[in-house]
mmCIF file with all atom_site columns, C-alpha atoms in Angstrom:
data_model
loop_
_atom_site.group_PDB
_atom_site.id
_atom_site.type_symbol
_atom_site.label_atom_id
_atom_site.label_alt_id
_atom_site.label_comp_id
_atom_site.label_asym_id
_atom_site.label_entity_id
_atom_site.label_seq_id
_atom_site.pdbx_PDB_ins_code
_atom_site.Cartn_x
_atom_site.Cartn_y
_atom_site.Cartn_z
_atom_site.occupancy
_atom_site.B_iso_or_equiv
_atom_site.pdbx_formal_charge
_atom_site.auth_seq_id
_atom_site.auth_comp_id
_atom_site.auth_asym_id
_atom_site.auth_atom_id
_atom_site.pdbx_PDB_model_num
ATOM 1  C CA . MET A 1 1  ? -56.893 112.133 -60.415 1.00 0.00 ? 1  MET A CA 1
ATOM 2  C CA . ALA A 1 2  ? -54.391 113.090 -57.505 1.00 0.00 ? 2  ALA A CA 1
ATOM 3  C CA . SER A 1 3  ? -54.096 111.051 -54.812 1.00 0.00 ? 3  SER A CA 1
ATOM 4  C CA . LYS A 1 4  ? -53.882 111.512 -51.068 1.00 0.00 ? 4  LYS A CA 1
ATOM 5  C CA . ASN A 1 5  ? -50.013 111.689 -51.182 1.00 0.00 ? 5  ASN A CA 1
ATOM 6  C CA . ASP A 1 6  ? -49.862 114.093 -53.714 1.00 0.00 ? 6  ASP A CA 1
ATOM 7  C CA . PRO A 1 7  ? -47.376 117.166 -52.512 1.00 0.00 ? 7  PRO A CA 1
ATOM 8  C CA . THR A 1 8  ? -48.267 119.544 -54.678 1.00 0.00 ? 8  THR A CA 1
ATOM 9  C CA . LYS A 1 9  ? -51.520 120.555 -53.338 1.00 0.00 ? 9  LYS A CA 1
ATOM 10 C CA . THR A 1 10 ? -49.732 122.014 -50.317 1.00 0.00 ? 10 THR A CA 1
ATOM 11 C CA . LEU A 1 11 ? -46.712 123.494 -52.394 1.00 0.00 ? 11 LEU A CA 1
ATOM 12 C CA . GLN A 1 12 ? -48.180 124.951 -55.252 1.00 0.00 ? 12 GLN A CA 1
ATOM 13 C CA . PRO A 1 13 ? -50.247 127.621 -52.904 1.00 0.00 ? 13 PRO A CA 1
ATOM 14 C CA . GLU A 1 14 ? -47.118 128.129 -50.928 1.00 0.00 ? 14 GLU A CA 1
ATOM 15 C CA . LEU A 1 15 ? -45.187 128.882 -54.030 1.00 0.00 ? 15 LEU A CA 1
ATOM 16 C CA . GLU A 1 16 ? -47.850 131.440 -55.106 1.00 0.00 ? 16 GLU A CA 1
ATOM 17 C CA . GLY A 1 17 ? -47.761 133.032 -51.560 1.00 0.00 ? 17 GLY A CA 1
ATOM 18 C CA . LEU A 1 18 ? -43.836 133.187 -52.003 1.00 0.00 ? 18 LEU A CA 1
ATOM 19 C CA . ARG A 1 19 ? -43.958 134.705 -55.486 1.00 0.00 ? 19 ARG A CA 1
ATOM 20 C CA . GLN A 1 20 ? -46.438 137.544 -54.332 1.00 0.00 ? 20 GLN A CA 1
ATOM 21 C CA . GLU A 1 21 ? -44.113 138.218 -51.460 1.00 0.00 ? 21 GLU A CA 1
ATOM 22 C CA . TRP A 1 22 ? -41.252 138.641 -53.817 1.00 0.00 ? 22 TRP A CA 1
ATOM 23 C CA . ASP A 1 23 ? -43.490 140.786 -56.161 1.00 0.00 ? 23 ASP A CA 1
ATOM 24 C CA . ARG A 1 24 ? -43.912 143.023 -53.132 1.00 0.00 ? 24 ARG A CA 1
ATOM 25 C CA . PHE A 1 25 ? -40.283 143.490 -52.294 1.00 0.00 ? 25 PHE A CA 1
ATOM 26 C CA . ILE A 1 26 ? -39.794 144.179 -55.954 1.00 0.00 ? 26 ILE A CA 1
ATOM 27 C CA . GLN A 1 27 ? -42.114 146.885 -56.139 1.00 0.00 ? 27 GLN A CA 1
ATOM 28 C CA . GLY A 1 28 ? -40.505 148.353 -53.173 1.00 0.00 ? 28 GLY A CA 1
ATOM 29 C CA . LEU A 1 29 ? -43.356 147.839 -50.681 1.00 0.00 ? 29 LEU A CA 1
ATOM 30 C CA . GLU A 1 30 ? -41.375 145.432 -48.717 1.00 0.00 ? 30 GLU A CA 1
ATOM 31 C CA . LYS A 1 31 ? -37.909 146.286 -47.330 1.00 0.00 ? 31 LYS A CA 1
ATOM 32 C CA . ARG A 1 32 ? -36.274 142.846 -47.394 1.00 0.00 ? 32 ARG A CA 1
ATOM 33 C CA . PRO A 1 33 ? -36.506 140.060 -49.703 1.00 0.00 ? 33 PRO A CA 1
ATOM 34 C CA . PRO A 1 34 ? -38.283 136.726 -48.151 1.00 0.00 ? 34 PRO A CA 1
ATOM 35 C CA . ILE A 1 35 ? -35.269 134.607 -48.475 1.00 0.00 ? 35 ILE A CA 1
ATOM 36 C CA . PRO A 1 36 ? -35.819 132.622 -45.326 1.00 0.00 ? 36 PRO A CA 1
ATOM 37 C CA . ARG A 1 37 ? -39.216 131.597 -46.460 1.00 0.00 ? 37 ARG A CA 1
ATOM 38 C CA . GLN A 1 38 ? -37.589 130.848 -50.104 1.00 0.00 ? 38 GLN A CA 1
ATOM 39 C CA . GLU A 1 39 ? -35.177 128.471 -48.477 1.00 0.00 ? 39 GLU A CA 1
ATOM 40 C CA . LYS A 1 40 ? -37.784 126.792 -46.293 1.00 0.00 ? 40 LYS A CA 1
ATOM 41 C CA . PHE A 1 41 ? -39.793 126.347 -49.635 1.00 0.00 ? 41 PHE A CA 1
ATOM 42 C CA . ALA A 1 42 ? -36.726 125.101 -51.122 1.00 0.00 ? 42 ALA A CA 1
ATOM 43 C CA . LYS A 1 43 ? -35.997 122.471 -48.292 1.00 0.00 ? 43 LYS A CA 1
ATOM 44 C CA . LYS A 1 44 ? -39.883 121.409 -48.482 1.00 0.00 ? 44 LYS A CA 1
ATOM 45 C CA . MET A 1 45 ? -39.136 120.796 -52.363 1.00 0.00 ? 45 MET A CA 1
ATOM 46 C CA . ARG A 1 46 ? -36.235 118.798 -51.975 1.00 0.00 ? 46 ARG A CA 1
ATOM 47 C CA . GLN A 1 47 ? -38.122 116.588 -49.307 1.00 0.00 ? 47 GLN A CA 1
ATOM 48 C CA . ALA A 1 48 ? -41.196 116.089 -51.574 1.00 0.00 ? 48 ALA A CA 1
ATOM 49 C CA . MET A 1 49 ? -38.484 115.252 -54.652 1.00 0.00 ? 49 MET A CA 1
ATOM 50 C CA . THR A 1 50 ? -37.221 112.380 -52.687 1.00 0.00 ? 50 THR A CA 1
ATOM 51 C CA . THR A 1 51 ? -40.427 110.739 -51.831 1.00 0.00 ? 51 THR A CA 1
ATOM 52 C CA . ARG A 1 52 ? -40.600 107.498 -53.535 1.00 0.00 ? 52 ARG A CA 1
ATOM 53 C CA . GLN A 1 53 ? -44.400 106.560 -53.064 1.00 0.00 ? 53 GLN A CA 1
ATOM 54 C CA . MET A 1 54 ? -45.649 108.950 -55.832 1.00 0.00 ? 54 MET A CA 1
ATOM 55 C CA . GLY A 1 55 ? -47.640 108.039 -59.011 1.00 0.00 ? 55 GLY A CA 1
ATOM 56 C CA . HIS A 1 56 ? -46.616 109.110 -62.562 1.00 0.00 ? 56 HIS A CA 1
ATOM 57 C CA . VAL A 1 57 ? -48.980 112.057 -62.451 1.00 0.00 ? 57 VAL A CA 1
ATOM 58 C CA . GLU A 1 58 ? -47.850 113.213 -59.115 1.00 0.00 ? 58 GLU A CA 1
ATOM 59 C CA . ARG A 1 59 ? -44.323 113.116 -60.067 1.00 0.00 ? 59 ARG A CA 1
ATOM 60 C CA . PHE A 1 60 ? -45.065 114.815 -63.370 1.00 0.00 ? 60 PHE A CA 1
ATOM 61 C CA . LYS A 1 61 ? -46.817 117.674 -61.393 1.00 0.00 ? 61 LYS A CA 1
ATOM 62 C CA . LEU A 1 62 ? -43.891 117.764 -58.915 1.00 0.00 ? 62 LEU A CA 1
ATOM 63 C CA . ASN A 1 63 ? -41.488 118.305 -61.718 1.00 0.00 ? 63 ASN A CA 1
ATOM 64 C CA . GLN A 1 64 ? -43.496 121.087 -63.205 1.00 0.00 ? 64 GLN A CA 1
ATOM 65 C CA . LEU A 1 65 ? -43.870 122.850 -59.906 1.00 0.00 ? 65 LEU A CA 1
ATOM 66 C CA . GLN A 1 66 ? -39.914 122.324 -59.342 1.00 0.00 ? 66 GLN A CA 1
ATOM 67 C CA . GLN A 1 67 ? -39.142 123.705 -62.629 1.00 0.00 ? 67 GLN A CA 1
ATOM 68 C CA . ARG A 1 68 ? -41.582 126.785 -61.893 1.00 0.00 ? 68 ARG A CA 1
ATOM 69 C CA . PHE A 1 69 ? -39.760 127.536 -58.846 1.00 0.00 ? 69 PHE A CA 1
ATOM 70 C CA . MET A 1 70 ? -36.277 127.261 -60.438 1.00 0.00 ? 70 MET A CA 1
ATOM 71 C CA . THR A 1 71 ? -37.489 129.663 -63.341 1.00 0.00 ? 71 THR A CA 1
ATOM 72 C CA . LEU A 1 72 ? -38.866 132.197 -60.397 1.00 0.00 ? 72 LEU A CA 1
ATOM 73 C CA . ARG A 1 73 ? -35.806 131.788 -58.195 1.00 0.00 ? 73 ARG A CA 1
ATOM 74 C CA . ASN A 1 74 ? -33.527 132.410 -61.317 1.00 0.00 ? 74 ASN A CA 1
ATOM 75 C CA . ARG A 1 75 ? -35.560 135.666 -61.872 1.00 0.00 ? 75 ARG A CA 1
ATOM 76 C CA . TRP A 1 76 ? -35.537 136.614 -58.089 1.00 0.00 ? 76 TRP A CA 1
ATOM 77 C CA . GLU A 1 77 ? -31.594 136.233 -58.123 1.00 0.00 ? 77 GLU A CA 1
ATOM 78 C CA . ARG A 1 78 ? -31.298 138.382 -61.341 1.00 0.00 ? 78 ARG A CA 1
ATOM 79 C CA . ILE A 1 79 ? -33.552 141.140 -60.087 1.00 0.00 ? 79 ILE A CA 1
ATOM 80 C CA . LEU A 1 80 ? -31.942 141.126 -56.644 1.00 0.00 ? 80 LEU A CA 1
ATOM 81 C CA . ARG A 1 81 ? -28.531 141.660 -58.136 1.00 0.00 ? 81 ARG A CA 1
ATOM 82 C CA . GLN A 1 82 ? -29.632 144.380 -60.198 1.00 0.00 ? 82 GLN A CA 1
ATOM 83 C CA . ILE A 1 83 ? -31.186 145.997 -57.262 1.00 0.00 ? 83 ILE A CA 1
ATOM 84 C CA . GLU A 1 84 ? -27.941 145.802 -55.488 1.00 0.00 ? 84 GLU A CA 1
ATOM 85 C CA . ASP A 1 85 ? -26.099 147.191 -58.623 1.00 0.00 ? 85 ASP A CA 1
ATOM 86 C CA . GLY A 1 86 ? -28.330 150.188 -58.670 1.00 0.00 ? 86 GLY A CA 1
ATOM 87 C CA . THR A 1 87 ? -29.332 149.155 -62.280 1.00 0.00 ? 87 THR A CA 1
ATOM 88 C CA . PHE A 1 88 ? -32.984 148.099 -61.683 1.00 0.00 ? 88 PHE A CA 1
ATOM 89 C CA . ARG A 1 89 ? -35.660 150.543 -61.730 1.00 0.00 ? 89 ARG A CA 1
ATOM 90 C CA . ARG A 1 90 ? -38.930 149.549 -59.580 1.00 0.00 ? 90 ARG A CA 1
ATOM 91 C CA . GLU A 1 91 ? -42.328 150.463 -61.004 1.00 0.00 ? 91 GLU A CA 1
ATOM 92 C CA . ARG A 1 92 ? -44.339 151.536 -58.311 1.00 0.00 ? 92 ARG A CA 1
ATOM 93 C CA . THR A 1 93 ? -48.250 152.052 -59.222 1.00 0.00 ? 93 THR A CA 1
#
């Protein structure tokens, strides 16, 4: 059971929104990548990771969320490099 000080309750929907913004950029619907929003999310994640008043369950969930963010960030950086190099083909539906 999640406690009141579970930071994943606010960070998880925010990460999903960030993922959706990146998907729109990758598809070509947005002109600029949402890098400022990504940096704000990374800052919030770092602050949440330094919180000491978490139980084991909350810490586990936060670690999972951090790993998901790192995986997505690496994917976004790779795709952004490919777009800049001209080797990425956007799929528009």
